[in-house]
Short mmCIF file of C-alpha atoms and ligand atoms in Angstrom, two decimals:
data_model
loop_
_atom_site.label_atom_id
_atom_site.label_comp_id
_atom_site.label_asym_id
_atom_site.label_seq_id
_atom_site.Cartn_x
_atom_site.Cartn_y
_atom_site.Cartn_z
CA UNK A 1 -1.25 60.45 -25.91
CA UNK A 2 -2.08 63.40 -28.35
CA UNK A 3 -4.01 66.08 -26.78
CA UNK A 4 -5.91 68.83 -28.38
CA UNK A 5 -6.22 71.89 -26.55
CA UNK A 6 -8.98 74.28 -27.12
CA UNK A 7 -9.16 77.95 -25.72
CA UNK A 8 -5.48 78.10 -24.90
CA UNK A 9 -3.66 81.31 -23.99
CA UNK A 10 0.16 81.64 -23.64
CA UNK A 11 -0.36 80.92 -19.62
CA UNK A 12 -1.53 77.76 -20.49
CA UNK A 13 1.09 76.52 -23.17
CA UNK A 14 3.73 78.14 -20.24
CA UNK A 15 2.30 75.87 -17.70
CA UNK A 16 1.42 72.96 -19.34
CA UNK A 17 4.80 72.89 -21.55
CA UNK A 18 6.66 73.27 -18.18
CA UNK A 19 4.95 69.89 -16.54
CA UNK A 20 4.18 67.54 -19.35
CA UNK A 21 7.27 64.93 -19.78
CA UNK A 22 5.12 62.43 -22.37
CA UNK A 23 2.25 63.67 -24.02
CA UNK A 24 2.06 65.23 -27.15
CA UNK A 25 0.35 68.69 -26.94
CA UNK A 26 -1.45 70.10 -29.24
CA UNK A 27 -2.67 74.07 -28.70
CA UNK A 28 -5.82 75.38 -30.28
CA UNK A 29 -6.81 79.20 -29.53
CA UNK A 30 -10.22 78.88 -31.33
CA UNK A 31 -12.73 77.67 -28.16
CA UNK A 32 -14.11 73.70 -28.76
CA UNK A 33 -17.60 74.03 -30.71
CA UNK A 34 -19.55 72.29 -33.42
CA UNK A 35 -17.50 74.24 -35.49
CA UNK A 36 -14.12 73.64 -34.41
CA UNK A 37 -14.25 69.75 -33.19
CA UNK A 38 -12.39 68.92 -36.25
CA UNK A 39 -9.62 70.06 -35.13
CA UNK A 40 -9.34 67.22 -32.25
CA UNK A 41 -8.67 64.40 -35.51
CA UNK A 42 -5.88 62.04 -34.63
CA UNK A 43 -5.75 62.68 -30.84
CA UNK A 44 -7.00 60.35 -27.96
CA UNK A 45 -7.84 63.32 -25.84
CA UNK A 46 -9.27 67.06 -25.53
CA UNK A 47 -8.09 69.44 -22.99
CA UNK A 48 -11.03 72.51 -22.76
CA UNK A 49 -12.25 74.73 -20.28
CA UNK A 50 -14.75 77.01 -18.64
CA UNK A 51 -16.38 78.57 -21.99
CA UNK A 52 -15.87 75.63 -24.56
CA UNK A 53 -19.04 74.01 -25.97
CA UNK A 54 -19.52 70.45 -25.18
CA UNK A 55 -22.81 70.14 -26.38
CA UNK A 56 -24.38 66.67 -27.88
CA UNK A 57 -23.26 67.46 -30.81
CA UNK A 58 -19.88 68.13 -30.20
CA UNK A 59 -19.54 64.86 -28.18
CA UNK A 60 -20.79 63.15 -31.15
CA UNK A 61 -18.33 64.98 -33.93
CA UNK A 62 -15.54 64.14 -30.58
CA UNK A 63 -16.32 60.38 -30.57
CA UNK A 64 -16.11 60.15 -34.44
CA UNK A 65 -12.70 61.66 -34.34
CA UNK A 66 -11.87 59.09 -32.42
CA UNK A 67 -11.59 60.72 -28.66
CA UNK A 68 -11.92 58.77 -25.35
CA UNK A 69 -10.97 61.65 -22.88
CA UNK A 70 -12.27 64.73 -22.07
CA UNK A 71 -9.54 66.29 -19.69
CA UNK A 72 -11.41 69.59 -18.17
CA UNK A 73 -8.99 72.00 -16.77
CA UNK A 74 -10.92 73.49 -14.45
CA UNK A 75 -13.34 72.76 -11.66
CA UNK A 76 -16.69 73.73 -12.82
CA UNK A 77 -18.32 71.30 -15.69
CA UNK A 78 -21.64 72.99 -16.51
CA UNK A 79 -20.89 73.33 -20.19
CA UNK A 80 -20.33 69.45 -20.99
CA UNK A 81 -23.64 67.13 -22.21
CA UNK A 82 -22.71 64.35 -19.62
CA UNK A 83 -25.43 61.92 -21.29
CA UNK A 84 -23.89 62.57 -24.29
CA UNK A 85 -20.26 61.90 -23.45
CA UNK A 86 -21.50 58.66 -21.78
CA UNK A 87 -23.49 57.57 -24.77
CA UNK A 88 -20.16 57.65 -27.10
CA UNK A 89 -18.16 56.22 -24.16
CA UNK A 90 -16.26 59.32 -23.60
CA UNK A 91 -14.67 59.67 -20.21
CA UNK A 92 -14.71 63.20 -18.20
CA UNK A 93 -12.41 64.29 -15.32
CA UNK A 94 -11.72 67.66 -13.77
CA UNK A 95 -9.41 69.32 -11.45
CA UNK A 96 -11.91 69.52 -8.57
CA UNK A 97 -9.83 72.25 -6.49
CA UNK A 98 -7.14 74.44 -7.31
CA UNK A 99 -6.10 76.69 -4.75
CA UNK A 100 -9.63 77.74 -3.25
CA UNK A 101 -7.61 80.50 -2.03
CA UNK A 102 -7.11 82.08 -5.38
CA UNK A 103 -10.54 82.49 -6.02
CA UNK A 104 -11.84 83.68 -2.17
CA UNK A 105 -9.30 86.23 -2.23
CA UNK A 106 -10.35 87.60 -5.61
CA UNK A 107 -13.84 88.05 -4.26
CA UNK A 108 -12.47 90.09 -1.50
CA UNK A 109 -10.70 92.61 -3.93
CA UNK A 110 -13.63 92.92 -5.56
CA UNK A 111 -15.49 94.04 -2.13
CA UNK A 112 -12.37 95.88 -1.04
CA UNK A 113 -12.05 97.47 -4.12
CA UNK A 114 -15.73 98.74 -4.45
CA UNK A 115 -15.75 99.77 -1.26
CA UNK A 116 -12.68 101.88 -0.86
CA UNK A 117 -12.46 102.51 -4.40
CA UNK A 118 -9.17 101.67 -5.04
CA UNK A 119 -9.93 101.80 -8.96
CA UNK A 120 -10.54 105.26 -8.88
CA UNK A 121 -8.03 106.25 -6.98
CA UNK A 122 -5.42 104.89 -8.84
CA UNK A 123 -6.70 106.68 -12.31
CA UNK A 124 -7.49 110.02 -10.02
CA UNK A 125 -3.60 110.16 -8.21
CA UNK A 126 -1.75 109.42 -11.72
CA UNK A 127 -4.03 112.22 -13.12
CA UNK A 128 -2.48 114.63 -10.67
CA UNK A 129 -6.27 114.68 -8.62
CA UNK A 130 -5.88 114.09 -5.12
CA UNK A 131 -8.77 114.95 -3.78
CA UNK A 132 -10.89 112.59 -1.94
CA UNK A 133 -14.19 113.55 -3.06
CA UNK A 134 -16.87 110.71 -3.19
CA UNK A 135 -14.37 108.26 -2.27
CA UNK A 136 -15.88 107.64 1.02
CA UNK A 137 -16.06 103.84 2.43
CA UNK A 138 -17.51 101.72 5.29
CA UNK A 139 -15.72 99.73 7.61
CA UNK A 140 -15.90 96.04 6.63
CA UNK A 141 -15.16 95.08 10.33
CA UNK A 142 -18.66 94.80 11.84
CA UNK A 143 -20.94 94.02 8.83
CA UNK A 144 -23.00 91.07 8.10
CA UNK A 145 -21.67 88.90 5.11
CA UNK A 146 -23.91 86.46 3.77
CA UNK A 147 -21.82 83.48 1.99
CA UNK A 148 -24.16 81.36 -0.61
CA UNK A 149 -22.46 78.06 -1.06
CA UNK A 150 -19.48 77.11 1.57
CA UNK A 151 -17.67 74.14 0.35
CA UNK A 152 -13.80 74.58 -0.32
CA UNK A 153 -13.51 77.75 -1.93
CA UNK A 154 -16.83 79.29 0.32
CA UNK A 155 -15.09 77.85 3.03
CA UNK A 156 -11.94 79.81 2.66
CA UNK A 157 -13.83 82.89 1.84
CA UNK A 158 -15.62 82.78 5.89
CA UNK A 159 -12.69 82.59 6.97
CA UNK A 160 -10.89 85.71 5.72
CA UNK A 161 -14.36 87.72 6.45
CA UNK A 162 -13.96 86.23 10.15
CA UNK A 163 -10.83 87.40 9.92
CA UNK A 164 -11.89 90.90 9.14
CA UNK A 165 -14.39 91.00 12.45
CA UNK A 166 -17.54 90.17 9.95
CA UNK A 167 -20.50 88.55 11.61
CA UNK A 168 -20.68 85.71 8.59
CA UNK A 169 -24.17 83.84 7.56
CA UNK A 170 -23.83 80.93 5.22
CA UNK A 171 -26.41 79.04 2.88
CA UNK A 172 -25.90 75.76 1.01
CA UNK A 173 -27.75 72.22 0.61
CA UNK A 174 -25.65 70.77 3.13
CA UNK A 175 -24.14 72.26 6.23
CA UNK A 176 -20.15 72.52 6.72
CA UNK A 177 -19.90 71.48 10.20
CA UNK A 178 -16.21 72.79 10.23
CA UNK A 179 -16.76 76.67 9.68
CA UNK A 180 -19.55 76.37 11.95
CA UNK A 181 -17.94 75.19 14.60
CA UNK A 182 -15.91 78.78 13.92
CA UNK A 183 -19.00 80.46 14.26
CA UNK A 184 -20.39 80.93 11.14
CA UNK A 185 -24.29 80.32 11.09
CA UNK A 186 -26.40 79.30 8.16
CA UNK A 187 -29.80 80.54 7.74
CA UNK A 188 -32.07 79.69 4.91
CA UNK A 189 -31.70 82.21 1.85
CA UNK A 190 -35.01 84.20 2.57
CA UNK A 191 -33.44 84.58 5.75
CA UNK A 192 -30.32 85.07 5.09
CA UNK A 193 -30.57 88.24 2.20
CA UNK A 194 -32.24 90.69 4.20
CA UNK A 195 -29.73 90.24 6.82
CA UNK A 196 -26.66 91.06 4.69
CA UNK A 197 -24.37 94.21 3.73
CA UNK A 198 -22.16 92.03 1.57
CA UNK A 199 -23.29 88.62 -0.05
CA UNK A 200 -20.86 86.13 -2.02
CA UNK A 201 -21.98 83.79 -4.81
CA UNK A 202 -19.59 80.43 -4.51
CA UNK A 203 -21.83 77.39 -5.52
CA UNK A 204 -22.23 76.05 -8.65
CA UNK A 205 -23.95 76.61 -11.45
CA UNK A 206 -26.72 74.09 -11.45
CA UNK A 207 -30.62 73.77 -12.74
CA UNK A 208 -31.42 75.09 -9.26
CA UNK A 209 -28.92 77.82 -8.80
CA UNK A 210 -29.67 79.31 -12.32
CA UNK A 211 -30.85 82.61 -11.70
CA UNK A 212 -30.78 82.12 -8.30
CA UNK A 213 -30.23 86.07 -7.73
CA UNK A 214 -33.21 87.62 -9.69
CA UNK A 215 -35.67 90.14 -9.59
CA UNK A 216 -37.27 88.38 -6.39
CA UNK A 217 -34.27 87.46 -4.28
CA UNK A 218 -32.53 91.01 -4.83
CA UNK A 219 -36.07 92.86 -3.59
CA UNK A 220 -35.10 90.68 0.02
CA UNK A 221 -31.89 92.04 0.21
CA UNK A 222 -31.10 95.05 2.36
CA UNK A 223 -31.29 98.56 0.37
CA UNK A 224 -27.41 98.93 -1.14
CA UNK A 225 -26.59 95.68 -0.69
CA UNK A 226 -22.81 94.50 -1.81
CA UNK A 227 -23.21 92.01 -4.19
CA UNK A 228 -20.03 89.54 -5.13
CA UNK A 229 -19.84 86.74 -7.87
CA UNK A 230 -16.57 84.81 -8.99
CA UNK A 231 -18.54 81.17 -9.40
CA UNK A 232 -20.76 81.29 -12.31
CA UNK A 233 -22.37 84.45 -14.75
CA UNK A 234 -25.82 82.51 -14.75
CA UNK A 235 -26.07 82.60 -10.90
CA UNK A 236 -27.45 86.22 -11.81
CA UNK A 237 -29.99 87.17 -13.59
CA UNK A 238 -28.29 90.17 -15.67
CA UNK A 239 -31.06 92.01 -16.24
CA UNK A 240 -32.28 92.21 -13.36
CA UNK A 241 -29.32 92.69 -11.48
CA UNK A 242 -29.08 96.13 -13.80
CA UNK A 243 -32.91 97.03 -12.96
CA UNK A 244 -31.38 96.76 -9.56
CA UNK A 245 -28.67 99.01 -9.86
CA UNK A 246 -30.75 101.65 -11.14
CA UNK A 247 -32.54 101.63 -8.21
CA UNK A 248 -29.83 101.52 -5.93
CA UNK A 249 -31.05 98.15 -4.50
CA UNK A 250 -27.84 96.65 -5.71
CA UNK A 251 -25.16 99.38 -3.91
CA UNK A 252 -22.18 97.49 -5.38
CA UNK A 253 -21.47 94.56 -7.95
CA UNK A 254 -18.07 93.10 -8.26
CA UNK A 255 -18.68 90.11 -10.45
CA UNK A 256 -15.58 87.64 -12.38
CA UNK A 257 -18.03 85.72 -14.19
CA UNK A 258 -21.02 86.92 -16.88
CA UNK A 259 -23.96 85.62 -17.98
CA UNK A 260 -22.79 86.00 -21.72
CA UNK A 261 -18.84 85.74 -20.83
CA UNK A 262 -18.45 83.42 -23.37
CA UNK A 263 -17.97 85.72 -26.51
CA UNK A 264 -15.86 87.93 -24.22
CA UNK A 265 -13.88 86.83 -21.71
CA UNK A 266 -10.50 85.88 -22.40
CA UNK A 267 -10.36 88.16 -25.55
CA UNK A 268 -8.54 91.51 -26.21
CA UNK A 269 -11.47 92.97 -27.55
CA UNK A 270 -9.95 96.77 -27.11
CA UNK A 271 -10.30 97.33 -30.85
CA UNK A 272 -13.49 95.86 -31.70
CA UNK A 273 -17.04 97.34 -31.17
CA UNK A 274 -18.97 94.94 -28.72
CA UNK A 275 -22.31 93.74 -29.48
CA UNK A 276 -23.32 92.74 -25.95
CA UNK A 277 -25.44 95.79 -24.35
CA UNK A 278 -25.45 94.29 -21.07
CA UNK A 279 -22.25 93.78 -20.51
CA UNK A 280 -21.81 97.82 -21.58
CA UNK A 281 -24.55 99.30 -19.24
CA UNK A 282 -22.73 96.92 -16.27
CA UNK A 283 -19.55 98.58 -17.18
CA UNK A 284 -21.55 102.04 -17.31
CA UNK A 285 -22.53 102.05 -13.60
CA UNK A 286 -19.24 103.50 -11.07
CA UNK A 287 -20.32 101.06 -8.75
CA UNK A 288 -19.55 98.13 -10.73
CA UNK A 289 -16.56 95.88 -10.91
CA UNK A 290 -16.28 93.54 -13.28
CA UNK A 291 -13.02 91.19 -14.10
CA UNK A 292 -12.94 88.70 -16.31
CA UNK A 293 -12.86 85.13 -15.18
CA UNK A 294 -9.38 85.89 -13.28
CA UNK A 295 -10.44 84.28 -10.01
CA UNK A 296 -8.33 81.45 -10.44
CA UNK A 297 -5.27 82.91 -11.97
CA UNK A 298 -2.30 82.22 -9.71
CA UNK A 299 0.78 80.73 -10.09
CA UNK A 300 -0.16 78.19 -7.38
CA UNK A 301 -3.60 77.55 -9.34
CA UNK A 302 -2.32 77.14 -12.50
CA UNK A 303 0.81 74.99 -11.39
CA UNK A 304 -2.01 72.70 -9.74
CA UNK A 305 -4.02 72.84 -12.82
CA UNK A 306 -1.69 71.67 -15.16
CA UNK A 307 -0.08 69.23 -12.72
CA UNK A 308 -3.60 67.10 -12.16
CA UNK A 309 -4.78 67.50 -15.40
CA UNK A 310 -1.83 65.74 -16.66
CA UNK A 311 -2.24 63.53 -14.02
CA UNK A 312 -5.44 62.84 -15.11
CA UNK A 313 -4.70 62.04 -18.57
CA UNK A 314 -1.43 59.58 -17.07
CA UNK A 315 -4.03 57.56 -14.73
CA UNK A 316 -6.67 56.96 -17.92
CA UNK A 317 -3.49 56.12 -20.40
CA UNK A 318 -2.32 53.45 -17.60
CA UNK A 319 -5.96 52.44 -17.26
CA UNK A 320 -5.49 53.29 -13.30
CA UNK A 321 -9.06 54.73 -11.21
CA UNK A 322 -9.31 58.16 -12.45
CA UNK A 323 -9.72 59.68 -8.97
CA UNK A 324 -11.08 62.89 -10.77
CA UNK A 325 -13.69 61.48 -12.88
CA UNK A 326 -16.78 63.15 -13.47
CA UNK A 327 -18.47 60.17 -15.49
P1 NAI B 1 -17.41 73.03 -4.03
O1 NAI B 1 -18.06 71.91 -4.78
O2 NAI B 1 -16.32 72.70 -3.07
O3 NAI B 1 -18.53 73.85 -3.25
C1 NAI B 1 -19.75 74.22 -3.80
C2 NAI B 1 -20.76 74.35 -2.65
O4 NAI B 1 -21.98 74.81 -3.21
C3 NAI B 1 -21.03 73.00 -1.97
O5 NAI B 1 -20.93 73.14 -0.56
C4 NAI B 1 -22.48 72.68 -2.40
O6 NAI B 1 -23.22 71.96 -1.42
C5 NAI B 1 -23.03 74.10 -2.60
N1 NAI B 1 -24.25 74.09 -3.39
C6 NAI B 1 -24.58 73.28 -4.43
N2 NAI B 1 -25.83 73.56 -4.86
C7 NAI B 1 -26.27 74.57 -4.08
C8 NAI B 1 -27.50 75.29 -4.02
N3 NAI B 1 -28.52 74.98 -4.85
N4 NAI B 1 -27.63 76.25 -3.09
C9 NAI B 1 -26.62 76.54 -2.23
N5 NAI B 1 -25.44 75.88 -2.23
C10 NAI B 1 -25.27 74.92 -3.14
O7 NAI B 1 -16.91 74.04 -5.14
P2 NAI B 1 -15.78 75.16 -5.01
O8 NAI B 1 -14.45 74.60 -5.37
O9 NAI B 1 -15.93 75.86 -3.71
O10 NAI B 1 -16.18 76.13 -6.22
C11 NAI B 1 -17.39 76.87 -6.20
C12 NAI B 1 -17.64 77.45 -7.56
O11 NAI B 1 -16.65 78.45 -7.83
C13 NAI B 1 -17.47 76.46 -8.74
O12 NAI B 1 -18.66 75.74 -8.95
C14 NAI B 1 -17.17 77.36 -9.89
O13 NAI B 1 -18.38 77.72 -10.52
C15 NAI B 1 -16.55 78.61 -9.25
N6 NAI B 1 -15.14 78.79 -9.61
C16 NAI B 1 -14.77 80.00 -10.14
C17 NAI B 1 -13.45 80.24 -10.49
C18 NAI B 1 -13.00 81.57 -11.02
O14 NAI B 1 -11.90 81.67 -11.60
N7 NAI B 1 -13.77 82.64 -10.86
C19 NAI B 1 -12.44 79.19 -10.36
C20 NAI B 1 -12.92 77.98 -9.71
C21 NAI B 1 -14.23 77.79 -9.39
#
């Protein structure tokens, strides 16, 4: 098959050059929009990711250039019109996990980075400053983390914070009987926020976890509270989450995901002057971490990723059950 990628970086050529042994590949760097779905003409299939726009309209200007496969390389699939793909009789699939490992160990160099503030450091020794002024942690042994969402890559996550001595409260829709059986205990979230020192954002982003951390939910969390996000910008209301800071509510924010990422992320933008204020007031604040989207960026996680996705597209060419179907 001919396959159009959209948003590609060199990683992703690398990886996806190094697995594929049929497929022709095609590799866009502009992102997959209303604008750009031209580009997909004369292939069967697009390959996008986290930030592309599959919007009804894009699906539409996708079907007319003839595609039958959307092949997502990632896990998350917020961004695609699902009605819309069905209505042109465009097929979806994913890579539903990817080394949940990458991603729950990211969020814990964000907390142990905040917390012992490692970035500073670094710039302070290679200035010639050792001094240890205002460098002062806590002990993460002993504190209360609160873990919102526990399936694969939440799940991973308790574990490590068991492993650090953490007494570790969960939330989700459904309970995983398998990390509670290790003693984690889930609480519902008005329970759960006041409770925590550190809290950890790993469900999706859906209609009902939109905004799920705003102006309301941070007042129930304890003063200073460590907040973490790698799953999804939206999960947090932005704006709020600043108001929060000011205050000191918020005592830390490590966050790999942003509200507005999509004009960001994944760009060298070191030369340009950036429109988005948010983003610079975030980046104002010394208790503030922010990466961007690098949660899943492993060599085990993109080795995965590129081997199912071109799995994926193998199983629809042969007309086999797409195991990794989203519609
Ligand atoms: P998963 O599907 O295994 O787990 C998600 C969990 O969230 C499930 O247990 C589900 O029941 C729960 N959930 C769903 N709706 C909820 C709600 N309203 N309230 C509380 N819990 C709810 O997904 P996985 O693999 O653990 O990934 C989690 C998220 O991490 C993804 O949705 C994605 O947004 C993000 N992600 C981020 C990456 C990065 O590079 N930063 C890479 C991969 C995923």
């Amino acid at each position: 098959m001919k396959i159009a990628f959209f948003s590609t970086q060199s990683y992703d050529k690398t990886y996806f050059t190094r697995y594929n042994t049929r497929h022709e590949l095609v590799f866009f760097e502009a992102p997959l929009n209303e604008k750009t779905v031209a580009l997909a003409d004369g292939c069967q299939a697009v390959c996008a990711f986290v930030n592309d726009e599959l919007n009804a309209t894009v699906m539409e200007g996708l079907a007319k250039t003839g595609i039958q496969l959307i092949a997502m390389r990632c896990a998350g699939y917020n961004n695609i019109a699902l009605e819309a793909a069905q209505k042109h009789i465009i097929k979806v699939v994913r890579v539903p996990a990817y080394s949940p490992h990458a991603v729950a160990e990211h969020a814990v160099a964000l907390i142990l980075t905040l917390n012992r503030k490692i970035h500073k450091a670094y710039n302070r020794v290679r200035e010639g400053n050792f001094s240890l002024d205002k460098l002062i942690g806590f002990d993460v042994y002993g504190k209360t983390v609160g873990v919102i969402g526990t399936g694969k890559i939440g799940e991973v996550f308790c574990d490590i914070m068991k492993g650090f001595g953490c007494r570790v409260l969960a939330f989700d829709l459904v309970a995983n009987r398998g990390i509670e059986a290790k003693g984690v205990h889930y609480l519902p979230l008005v329970k759960l926020l006041p409770q925590c020192d550190i809290i950890s954002l790993h469900c999706p982003l859906t209609e009902q976890t939109r905004h799920l951390i705003n102006a309301e939910t941070i007042n129930l969390m304890k003063p200073g509270v460590m907040l973490i996000n790698t799953s999804r910008g939206a999960l947090i209301h932005t704006h709020a989450a600043i108001e929060a800071l000011k205050t000191g509510q918020i005592g830390y924010l490590g966050i790999d995901v942003y509200e507005q990422e999509e004009k960001l992320f994944f760009h060298n933008l070191s030369e340009e002057i950036i429109p988005d204020d948010a983003i610079m007031r975030l980046m104002s604040f010394p208790n503030v971490l922010v990466t961007s989207h690098q949660g899943f960026f492993t060599d085990e996680a993109l080795t995965q990723i590129a081997q199912v996705t071109l799995q994926n597209i193998d199983d629809f060419e042969a007309g086999k059950p797409l195991v990794n179907k989203v519609i």
